[in-house]
PDB file of C-alpha atoms and ligand atoms in Angstrom:
ATOM      1  CA  MET L   1       0.000   0.000   0.000  1.00 86.00           C
ATOM      2  CA  PRO L   2       1.433   3.404  -0.898  1.00 94.00           C
ATOM      3  CA  LYS L   3       1.831   5.813   2.014  1.00 97.00           C
ATOM      4  CA  VAL L   4       0.872   9.410   2.633  1.00 98.00           C
ATOM      5  CA  ILE L   5       3.558  11.300   4.550  1.00 98.00           C
ATOM      6  CA  GLY L   6       3.053  14.799   5.898  1.00 98.00           C
ATOM      7  CA  LEU L   7       6.290  16.783   5.569  1.00 98.00           C
ATOM      8  CA  THR L   8       6.536  19.800   7.792  1.00 97.00           C
ATOM      9  CA  GLY L   9       8.956  21.924   9.784  1.00 94.00           C
ATOM     10  CA  GLY L  10       9.353  25.572  10.576  1.00 92.00           C
ATOM     11  CA  ILE L  11       9.704  28.438   8.136  1.00 93.00           C
ATOM     12  CA  ALA L  12      13.020  28.053   6.256  1.00 94.00           C
ATOM     13  CA  SER L  13      13.813  24.767   8.007  1.00 95.00           C
ATOM     14  CA  GLY L  14      14.425  23.006   4.674  1.00 96.00           C
ATOM     15  CA  LYS L  15      11.131  21.422   3.551  1.00 96.00           C
ATOM     16  CA  SER L  16      11.525  22.387  -0.123  1.00 95.00           C
ATOM     17  CA  THR L  17      15.088  21.111  -0.113  1.00 96.00           C
ATOM     18  CA  VAL L  18      13.915  17.770   1.340  1.00 98.00           C
ATOM     19  CA  SER L  19      10.965  17.589  -1.086  1.00 97.00           C
ATOM     20  CA  GLU L  20      13.362  17.856  -4.009  1.00 97.00           C
ATOM     21  CA  LEU L  21      15.500  15.037  -2.640  1.00 97.00           C
ATOM     22  CA  LEU L  22      12.410  12.883  -2.091  1.00 98.00           C
ATOM     23  CA  THR L  23      11.254  13.496  -5.659  1.00 97.00           C
ATOM     24  CA  ALA L  24      14.575  12.086  -6.845  1.00 96.00           C
ATOM     25  CA  HIS L  25      13.734   8.931  -4.851  1.00 96.00           C
ATOM     26  CA  GLY L  26      10.413   8.508  -6.669  1.00 96.00           C
ATOM     27  CA  PHE L  27       8.039  10.101  -4.161  1.00 98.00           C
ATOM     28  CA  LYS L  28       5.344  12.417  -5.501  1.00 98.00           C
ATOM     29  CA  VAL L  29       5.094  15.742  -3.713  1.00 98.00           C
ATOM     30  CA  VAL L  30       1.839  17.601  -3.168  1.00 97.00           C
ATOM     31  CA  ASP L  31       2.832  21.115  -2.162  1.00 94.00           C
ATOM     32  CA  ALA L  32       0.477  23.240  -0.032  1.00 91.00           C
ATOM     33  CA  ASP L  33       2.155  26.462  -1.196  1.00 90.00           C
ATOM     34  CA  VAL L  34       1.644  25.530  -4.857  1.00 94.00           C
ATOM     35  CA  ALA L  35      -2.006  24.631  -4.178  1.00 96.00           C
ATOM     36  CA  ALA L  36      -2.448  27.932  -2.323  1.00 93.00           C
ATOM     37  CA  ARG L  37      -1.248  29.785  -5.413  1.00 94.00           C
ATOM     38  CA  GLN L  38      -3.545  27.780  -7.702  1.00 96.00           C
ATOM     39  CA  ALA L  39      -6.488  28.512  -5.374  1.00 97.00           C
ATOM     40  CA  VAL L  40      -6.228  32.255  -6.081  1.00 96.00           C
ATOM     41  CA  ALA L  41      -4.764  32.141  -9.590  1.00 96.00           C
ATOM     42  CA  LYS L  42      -5.843  34.723 -12.152  1.00 96.00           C
ATOM     43  CA  GLY L  43      -9.495  34.343 -13.152  1.00 93.00           C
ATOM     44  CA  THR L  44     -10.483  31.889 -10.380  1.00 96.00           C
ATOM     45  CA  LYS L  45     -13.512  32.074  -8.122  1.00 95.00           C
ATOM     46  CA  GLY L  46     -11.060  32.121  -5.229  1.00 96.00           C
ATOM     47  CA  LEU L  47      -9.471  35.354  -6.447  1.00 97.00           C
ATOM     48  CA  GLU L  48     -12.923  36.936  -6.894  1.00 96.00           C
ATOM     49  CA  GLN L  49     -13.643  36.165  -3.244  1.00 96.00           C
ATOM     50  CA  VAL L  50     -10.312  37.680  -2.188  1.00 97.00           C
ATOM     51  CA  LYS L  51     -11.170  40.870  -4.079  1.00 96.00           C
ATOM     52  CA  ALA L  52     -14.530  41.041  -2.300  1.00 96.00           C
ATOM     53  CA  VAL L  53     -12.778  41.013   1.096  1.00 95.00           C
ATOM     54  CA  PHE L  54      -9.517  42.905   0.405  1.00 96.00           C
ATOM     55  CA  GLY L  55     -10.660  45.302  -2.313  1.00 96.00           C
ATOM     56  CA  GLU L  56      -9.233  46.225  -5.716  1.00 95.00           C
ATOM     57  CA  ALA L  57      -5.758  46.784  -4.234  1.00 96.00           C
ATOM     58  CA  ALA L  58      -5.470  43.007  -3.792  1.00 96.00           C
ATOM     59  CA  ILE L  59      -5.303  42.550  -7.587  1.00 96.00           C
ATOM     60  CA  ASP L  60      -2.306  43.742  -9.584  1.00 95.00           C
ATOM     61  CA  LYS L  61      -2.403  45.263 -13.056  1.00 94.00           C
ATOM     62  CA  ASP L  62      -2.031  41.852 -14.702  1.00 94.00           C
ATOM     63  CA  GLY L  63      -5.066  40.430 -12.897  1.00 94.00           C
ATOM     64  CA  ASN L  64      -3.060  38.332 -10.439  1.00 95.00           C
ATOM     65  CA  MET L  65      -3.265  38.513  -6.671  1.00 96.00           C
ATOM     66  CA  ASP L  66      -0.900  41.129  -5.292  1.00 96.00           C
ATOM     67  CA  ARG L  67       0.758  38.772  -2.834  1.00 92.00           C
ATOM     68  CA  ALA L  68       2.920  41.433  -1.215  1.00 93.00           C
ATOM     69  CA  TYR L  69      -0.124  43.636  -0.516  1.00 96.00           C
ATOM     70  CA  VAL L  70      -2.282  40.817   0.847  1.00 95.00           C
ATOM     71  CA  GLY L  71       0.658  39.407   2.821  1.00 91.00           C
ATOM     72  CA  ASP L  72       1.229  42.774   4.410  1.00 92.00           C
ATOM     73  CA  VAL L  73      -2.443  43.226   5.336  1.00 95.00           C
ATOM     74  CA  ILE L  74      -2.779  39.799   6.956  1.00 93.00           C
ATOM     75  CA  PHE L  75       0.533  40.151   8.768  1.00 85.00           C
ATOM     76  CA  ASN L  76      -0.729  43.330  10.413  1.00 91.00           C
ATOM     77  CA  HIS L  77      -4.437  42.403  10.782  1.00 93.00           C
ATOM     78  CA  PRO L  78      -4.982  38.936  12.251  1.00 91.00           C
ATOM     79  CA  GLU L  79      -8.740  39.045  11.580  1.00 95.00           C
ATOM     80  CA  LYS L  80      -8.058  39.486   7.861  1.00 95.00           C
ATOM     81  CA  ARG L  81      -5.829  36.434   7.928  1.00 93.00           C
ATOM     82  CA  LEU L  82      -8.772  34.416   9.223  1.00 94.00           C
ATOM     83  CA  GLU L  83     -10.992  35.729   6.441  1.00 95.00           C
ATOM     84  CA  LEU L  84      -8.378  34.856   3.830  1.00 95.00           C
ATOM     85  CA  ASN L  85      -8.018  31.379   5.314  1.00 93.00           C
ATOM     86  CA  GLU L  86     -11.780  30.833   5.143  1.00 95.00           C
ATOM     87  CA  ILE L  87     -11.642  31.506   1.412  1.00 96.00           C
ATOM     88  CA  VAL L  88      -8.431  29.705   0.554  1.00 95.00           C
ATOM     89  CA  HIS L  89      -8.358  26.654   2.836  1.00 92.00           C
ATOM     90  CA  PRO L  90     -11.333  24.737   1.395  1.00 95.00           C
ATOM     91  CA  ILE L  91     -10.067  25.285  -2.154  1.00 97.00           C
ATOM     92  CA  VAL L  92      -6.505  24.248  -1.232  1.00 95.00           C
ATOM     93  CA  HIS L  93      -7.884  21.198   0.550  1.00 93.00           C
ATOM     94  CA  ASP L  94      -9.800  20.079  -2.561  1.00 96.00           C
ATOM     95  CA  ILE L  95      -6.820  20.630  -4.882  1.00 96.00           C
ATOM     96  CA  MET L  96      -4.466  18.690  -2.583  1.00 96.00           C
ATOM     97  CA  GLN L  97      -6.894  15.808  -2.012  1.00 95.00           C
ATOM     98  CA  GLN L  98      -7.414  15.412  -5.736  1.00 97.00           C
ATOM     99  CA  GLU L  99      -3.680  15.368  -6.455  1.00 97.00           C
ATOM    100  CA  LYS L 100      -3.067  12.924  -3.615  1.00 97.00           C
ATOM    101  CA  GLU L 101      -5.793  10.540  -4.804  1.00 97.00           C
ATOM    102  CA  ASP L 102      -4.438  10.627  -8.348  1.00 97.00           C
ATOM    103  CA  TYR L 103      -0.921   9.729  -7.204  1.00 98.00           C
ATOM    104  CA  LEU L 104      -2.113   6.996  -4.841  1.00 97.00           C
ATOM    105  CA  LYS L 105      -4.171   5.419  -7.614  1.00 97.00           C
ATOM    106  CA  GLN L 106      -0.982   5.277  -9.677  1.00 97.00           C
ATOM    107  CA  GLY L 107       0.764   3.513  -6.780  1.00 97.00           C
ATOM    108  CA  PHE L 108       3.121   6.301  -5.677  1.00 97.00           C
ATOM    109  CA  ASN L 109       4.088   7.142  -2.112  1.00 97.00           C
ATOM    110  CA  VAL L 110       2.946  10.718  -1.565  1.00 98.00           C
ATOM    111  CA  ILE L 111       4.576  13.562   0.347  1.00 98.00           C
ATOM    112  CA  MET L 112       2.169  16.246   1.507  1.00 97.00           C
ATOM    113  CA  ASP L 113       4.396  19.314   1.957  1.00 95.00           C
ATOM    114  CA  ILE L 114       2.413  21.318   4.512  1.00 94.00           C
ATOM    115  CA  PRO L 115       4.332  24.063   6.333  1.00 92.00           C
ATOM    116  CA  LEU L 116       1.502  24.691   8.837  1.00 91.00           C
ATOM    117  CA  LEU L 117       0.495  21.054   9.342  1.00 95.00           C
ATOM    118  CA  PHE L 118       0.472  21.274  13.135  1.00 96.00           C
ATOM    119  CA  GLU L 119      -0.885  24.835  13.280  1.00 93.00           C
ATOM    120  CA  ASN L 120      -3.878  23.683  11.201  1.00 89.00           C
ATOM    121  CA  GLU L 121      -4.159  20.360  13.046  1.00 93.00           C
ATOM    122  CA  LEU L 122      -3.822  18.243   9.905  1.00 93.00           C
ATOM    123  CA  GLN L 123      -1.807  15.386  11.440  1.00 94.00           C
ATOM    124  CA  ASP L 124      -4.754  12.981  11.168  1.00 94.00           C
ATOM    125  CA  THR L 125      -5.026  13.518   7.406  1.00 93.00           C
ATOM    126  CA  VAL L 126      -1.695  11.729   6.779  1.00 97.00           C
ATOM    127  CA  ASP L 127      -0.304   8.298   7.717  1.00 97.00           C
ATOM    128  CA  GLU L 128       2.705   9.818   9.476  1.00 97.00           C
ATOM    129  CA  VAL L 129       4.483  13.132   9.966  1.00 98.00           C
ATOM    130  CA  TRP L 130       8.128  13.806   9.097  1.00 98.00           C
ATOM    131  CA  LEU L 131       9.659  16.998  10.458  1.00 98.00           C
ATOM    132  CA  VAL L 132      12.592  18.837   8.909  1.00 98.00           C
ATOM    133  CA  TYR L 133      14.416  20.019  11.992  1.00 97.00           C
ATOM    134  CA  THR L 134      16.824  22.848  12.532  1.00 96.00           C
ATOM    135  CA  SER L 135      17.361  25.156  15.489  1.00 95.00           C
ATOM    136  CA  GLU L 136      15.499  28.464  15.702  1.00 94.00           C
ATOM    137  CA  SER L 137      18.717  30.412  15.384  1.00 95.00           C
ATOM    138  CA  ILE L 138      19.579  28.615  12.117  1.00 96.00           C
ATOM    139  CA  GLN L 139      16.024  29.170  10.846  1.00 95.00           C
ATOM    140  CA  ILE L 140      16.442  32.897  11.477  1.00 96.00           C
ATOM    141  CA  GLU L 141      19.862  32.965   9.821  1.00 96.00           C
ATOM    142  CA  ARG L 142      18.694  31.118   6.656  1.00 96.00           C
ATOM    143  CA  LEU L 143      15.496  33.147   6.450  1.00 95.00           C
ATOM    144  CA  MET L 144      17.397  36.443   6.672  1.00 96.00           C
ATOM    145  CA  GLU L 145      19.647  35.292   3.875  1.00 96.00           C
ATOM    146  CA  ARG L 146      16.988  33.752   1.591  1.00 95.00           C
ATOM    147  CA  ASN L 147      14.408  36.558   1.928  1.00 94.00           C
ATOM    148  CA  ASP L 148      16.813  39.400   2.562  1.00 95.00           C
ATOM    149  CA  LEU L 149      15.124  40.222   5.880  1.00 95.00           C
ATOM    150  CA  SER L 150      16.353  42.066   8.938  1.00 96.00           C
ATOM    151  CA  MET L 151      16.902  39.982  12.054  1.00 96.00           C
ATOM    152  CA  GLU L 152      13.814  41.559  13.616  1.00 96.00           C
ATOM    153  CA  ASP L 153      11.554  40.630  10.669  1.00 94.00           C
ATOM    154  CA  ALA L 154      12.969  37.120  10.433  1.00 96.00           C
ATOM    155  CA  LYS L 155      12.419  36.586  14.166  1.00 96.00           C
ATOM    156  CA  ALA L 156       8.833  37.860  13.921  1.00 94.00           C
ATOM    157  CA  ARG L 157       8.083  35.300  11.189  1.00 92.00           C
ATOM    158  CA  VAL L 158       9.739  32.430  13.028  1.00 94.00           C
ATOM    159  CA  TYR L 159       8.048  33.238  16.341  1.00 94.00           C
ATOM    160  CA  SER L 160       4.589  33.508  14.704  1.00 90.00           C
ATOM    161  CA  GLN L 161       4.619  29.713  14.219  1.00 91.00           C
ATOM    162  CA  ILE L 162       4.454  26.899  16.779  1.00 94.00           C
ATOM    163  CA  SER L 163       8.044  26.508  17.957  1.00 93.00           C
ATOM    164  CA  ILE L 164      10.035  23.895  16.083  1.00 93.00           C
ATOM    165  CA  ASP L 165      10.984  22.194  19.344  1.00 92.00           C
ATOM    166  CA  LYS L 166       7.325  21.675  20.154  1.00 95.00           C
ATOM    167  CA  LYS L 167       6.670  20.358  16.632  1.00 96.00           C
ATOM    168  CA  ARG L 168       9.572  17.996  17.126  1.00 95.00           C
ATOM    169  CA  ARG L 169       7.743  16.285  19.988  1.00 95.00           C
ATOM    170  CA  MET L 170       4.629  15.785  17.828  1.00 96.00           C
ATOM    171  CA  ALA L 171       6.314  14.322  14.720  1.00 98.00           C
ATOM    172  CA  ASP L 172       6.803  10.605  13.989  1.00 98.00           C
ATOM    173  CA  HIS L 173      10.267  11.082  12.454  1.00 98.00           C
ATOM    174  CA  GLU L 174      12.684  13.956  12.108  1.00 97.00           C
ATOM    175  CA  ILE L 175      15.250  14.813   9.476  1.00 98.00           C
ATOM    176  CA  ASP L 176      18.093  16.818  10.951  1.00 98.00           C
ATOM    177  CA  ASN L 177      18.992  19.872   8.872  1.00 98.00           C
ATOM    178  CA  ARG L 178      21.313  21.696  11.259  1.00 97.00           C
ATOM    179  CA  ASP L 179      24.433  21.029   9.205  1.00 97.00           C
ATOM    180  CA  THR L 180      25.319  21.050   5.509  1.00 97.00           C
ATOM    181  CA  LYS L 181      23.000  20.087   2.656  1.00 97.00           C
ATOM    182  CA  LEU L 182      25.141  16.995   2.107  1.00 97.00           C
ATOM    183  CA  GLU L 183      24.525  15.928   5.694  1.00 98.00           C
ATOM    184  CA  LEU L 184      20.819  16.627   5.228  1.00 98.00           C
ATOM    185  CA  LYS L 185      20.801  14.282   2.230  1.00 98.00           C
ATOM    186  CA  GLN L 186      22.554  11.586   4.236  1.00 97.00           C
ATOM    187  CA  ASN L 187      20.163  11.991   7.185  1.00 98.00           C
ATOM    188  CA  LEU L 188      17.187  11.704   4.864  1.00 98.00           C
ATOM    189  CA  GLU L 189      18.579   8.629   3.128  1.00 97.00           C
ATOM    190  CA  GLN L 190      19.207   7.007   6.489  1.00 97.00           C
ATOM    191  CA  LEU L 191      15.539   7.487   7.352  1.00 97.00           C
ATOM    192  CA  LEU L 192      14.497   6.084   3.965  1.00 97.00           C
ATOM    193  CA  VAL L 193      16.618   2.992   4.603  1.00 97.00           C
ATOM    194  CA  GLU L 194      15.271   2.562   8.144  1.00 96.00           C
ATOM    195  CA  GLU L 195      11.705   2.865   6.908  1.00 95.00           C
ATOM    196  CA  GLY L 196      12.279   0.433   4.038  1.00 94.00           C
ATOM    197  CA  TYR L 197      11.853   2.881   1.150  1.00 94.00           C
ATOM    198  CA  ILE L 198      15.346   2.321  -0.257  1.00 90.00           C
ATOM    199  CA  ASP L 199      18.011  -0.365   0.090  1.00 86.00           C
ATOM    200  CA  ASN L 200      21.005   0.127   2.290  1.00 76.00           C
ATOM    201  CA  ASP L 201      23.455  -0.031  -0.615  1.00 65.00           C
ATOM    202  CA  THR L 202      21.620   2.452  -2.882  1.00 54.00           C
ATOM    203  CA  ASP L 203      24.016   5.283  -2.222  1.00 52.00           C
ATOM    204  CA  THR L 204      27.178   3.520  -1.143  1.00 48.00           C
ATOM    205  CA  GLU L 205      29.319   5.538  -3.526  1.00 49.00           C
ATOM    206  CA  GLU L 206      28.403   8.689  -1.596  1.00 50.00           C
ATOM    207  CA  VAL L 207      29.242   7.371   1.854  1.00 47.00           C
ATOM    208  CA  GLU L 208      32.807   8.211   2.800  1.00 46.00           C
TER     209      GLU L 208
HETATM  210  P1  LIG W 301       9.614  27.837   3.719  1.00 90.22           P
HETATM  211  O1  LIG W 301       8.740  27.164   4.697  1.00 90.22           O
HETATM  212  O2  LIG W 301       9.941  29.222   4.168  1.00 90.22           O
HETATM  213  O3  LIG W 301       9.156  27.765   2.306  1.00 90.22           O
HETATM  214  P2  LIG W 301      11.478  25.624   3.605  1.00 90.22           P
HETATM  215  O4  LIG W 301      11.274  24.915   4.891  1.00 90.22           O
HETATM  216  O5  LIG W 301      10.916  25.008   2.370  1.00 90.22           O
HETATM  217  O6  LIG W 301      11.064  27.130   3.735  1.00 90.22           O
HETATM  218  P3  LIG W 301      13.997  25.760   2.177  1.00 90.22           P
HETATM  219  O7  LIG W 301      13.518  26.780   1.213  1.00 90.22           O
HETATM  220  O8  LIG W 301      14.206  24.360   1.713  1.00 90.22           O
HETATM  221  O9  LIG W 301      13.056  25.768   3.465  1.00 90.22           O
HETATM  222  O10 LIG W 301      15.338  26.257   2.880  1.00 90.22           O
HETATM  223  C1  LIG W 301      15.441  27.575   3.382  1.00 90.22           C
HETATM  224  C2  LIG W 301      16.727  28.230   2.877  1.00 90.22           C
HETATM  225  O11 LIG W 301      17.824  27.619   3.533  1.00 90.22           O
HETATM  226  C3  LIG W 301      16.956  28.044   1.389  1.00 90.22           C
HETATM  227  O12 LIG W 301      17.580  29.192   0.899  1.00 90.22           O
HETATM  228  C4  LIG W 301      17.872  26.822   1.323  1.00 90.22           C
HETATM  229  O13 LIG W 301      18.685  26.819   0.161  1.00 90.22           O
HETATM  230  C5  LIG W 301      18.693  27.018   2.583  1.00 90.22           C
HETATM  231  N1  LIG W 301      19.118  25.741   3.188  1.00 90.22           N
HETATM  232  C6  LIG W 301      18.367  24.638   3.412  1.00 90.22           C
HETATM  233  N2  LIG W 301      19.102  23.676   3.990  1.00 90.22           N
HETATM  234  C7  LIG W 301      20.344  24.176   4.153  1.00 90.22           C
HETATM  235  C8  LIG W 301      21.569  23.671   4.696  1.00 90.22           C
HETATM  236  N3  LIG W 301      21.643  22.443   5.231  1.00 90.22           N
HETATM  237  N4  LIG W 301      22.650  24.471   4.687  1.00 90.22           N
HETATM  238  C9  LIG W 301      22.583  25.732   4.173  1.00 90.22           C
HETATM  239  N5  LIG W 301      21.467  26.274   3.642  1.00 90.22           N
HETATM  240  C10 LIG W 301      20.364  25.514   3.636  1.00 90.22           C
END
């Protein structure tokens, strides 16, 4: 029976990096961020609903959602975030379920890449949860670098989520991403061996 694995972590903990590695091992990835973009793509009913709540300013000149504007509004007005979630979540849910079902029917193991899996209490929708772990200070460092943020802004984003140490206690398995990307790859492959997804000798040429 193919499995459904929820992949989560904190912001900038390395989920996308792990998803890419898992794709190379034949897993199919269903990405919540991609589904969230599809849910409010140009010309969709979802985007119409966003316009009704956030006004014309939420749409850019090309007819797409102005993500920076909406992101700014919800960051500063928590009640608007809830309204946005009420529009987007059901659509995202349907898109992700459909993709998941399609992959399962084809016999693939599926990775559900869901950054806010624990925040949205979605652990029961997957067979098990894998957490990409790194310390909060590394999260802040990598986020500052990737998004060109000040330390203050990076901290605000990291601290707005459930702490990664708390998530760690709720996950079934963790993939340590505190060191280099090479070590991340090795940690992931060790988990895949332990869980029976790949053979022990698959990557022998890479083990020193
Ligand atoms: P988000 O939830 O914000 O989308 P994410 O969990 O998917 O983030 P990534 O985008 O995979 O995280 O990683 C965050 C940043 O850190 C990226 O710029 C990535 O290249 C970098 N990164 C990831 N792992 C490592 C590592 N082991 N060493 C150095 N940089 C890393």
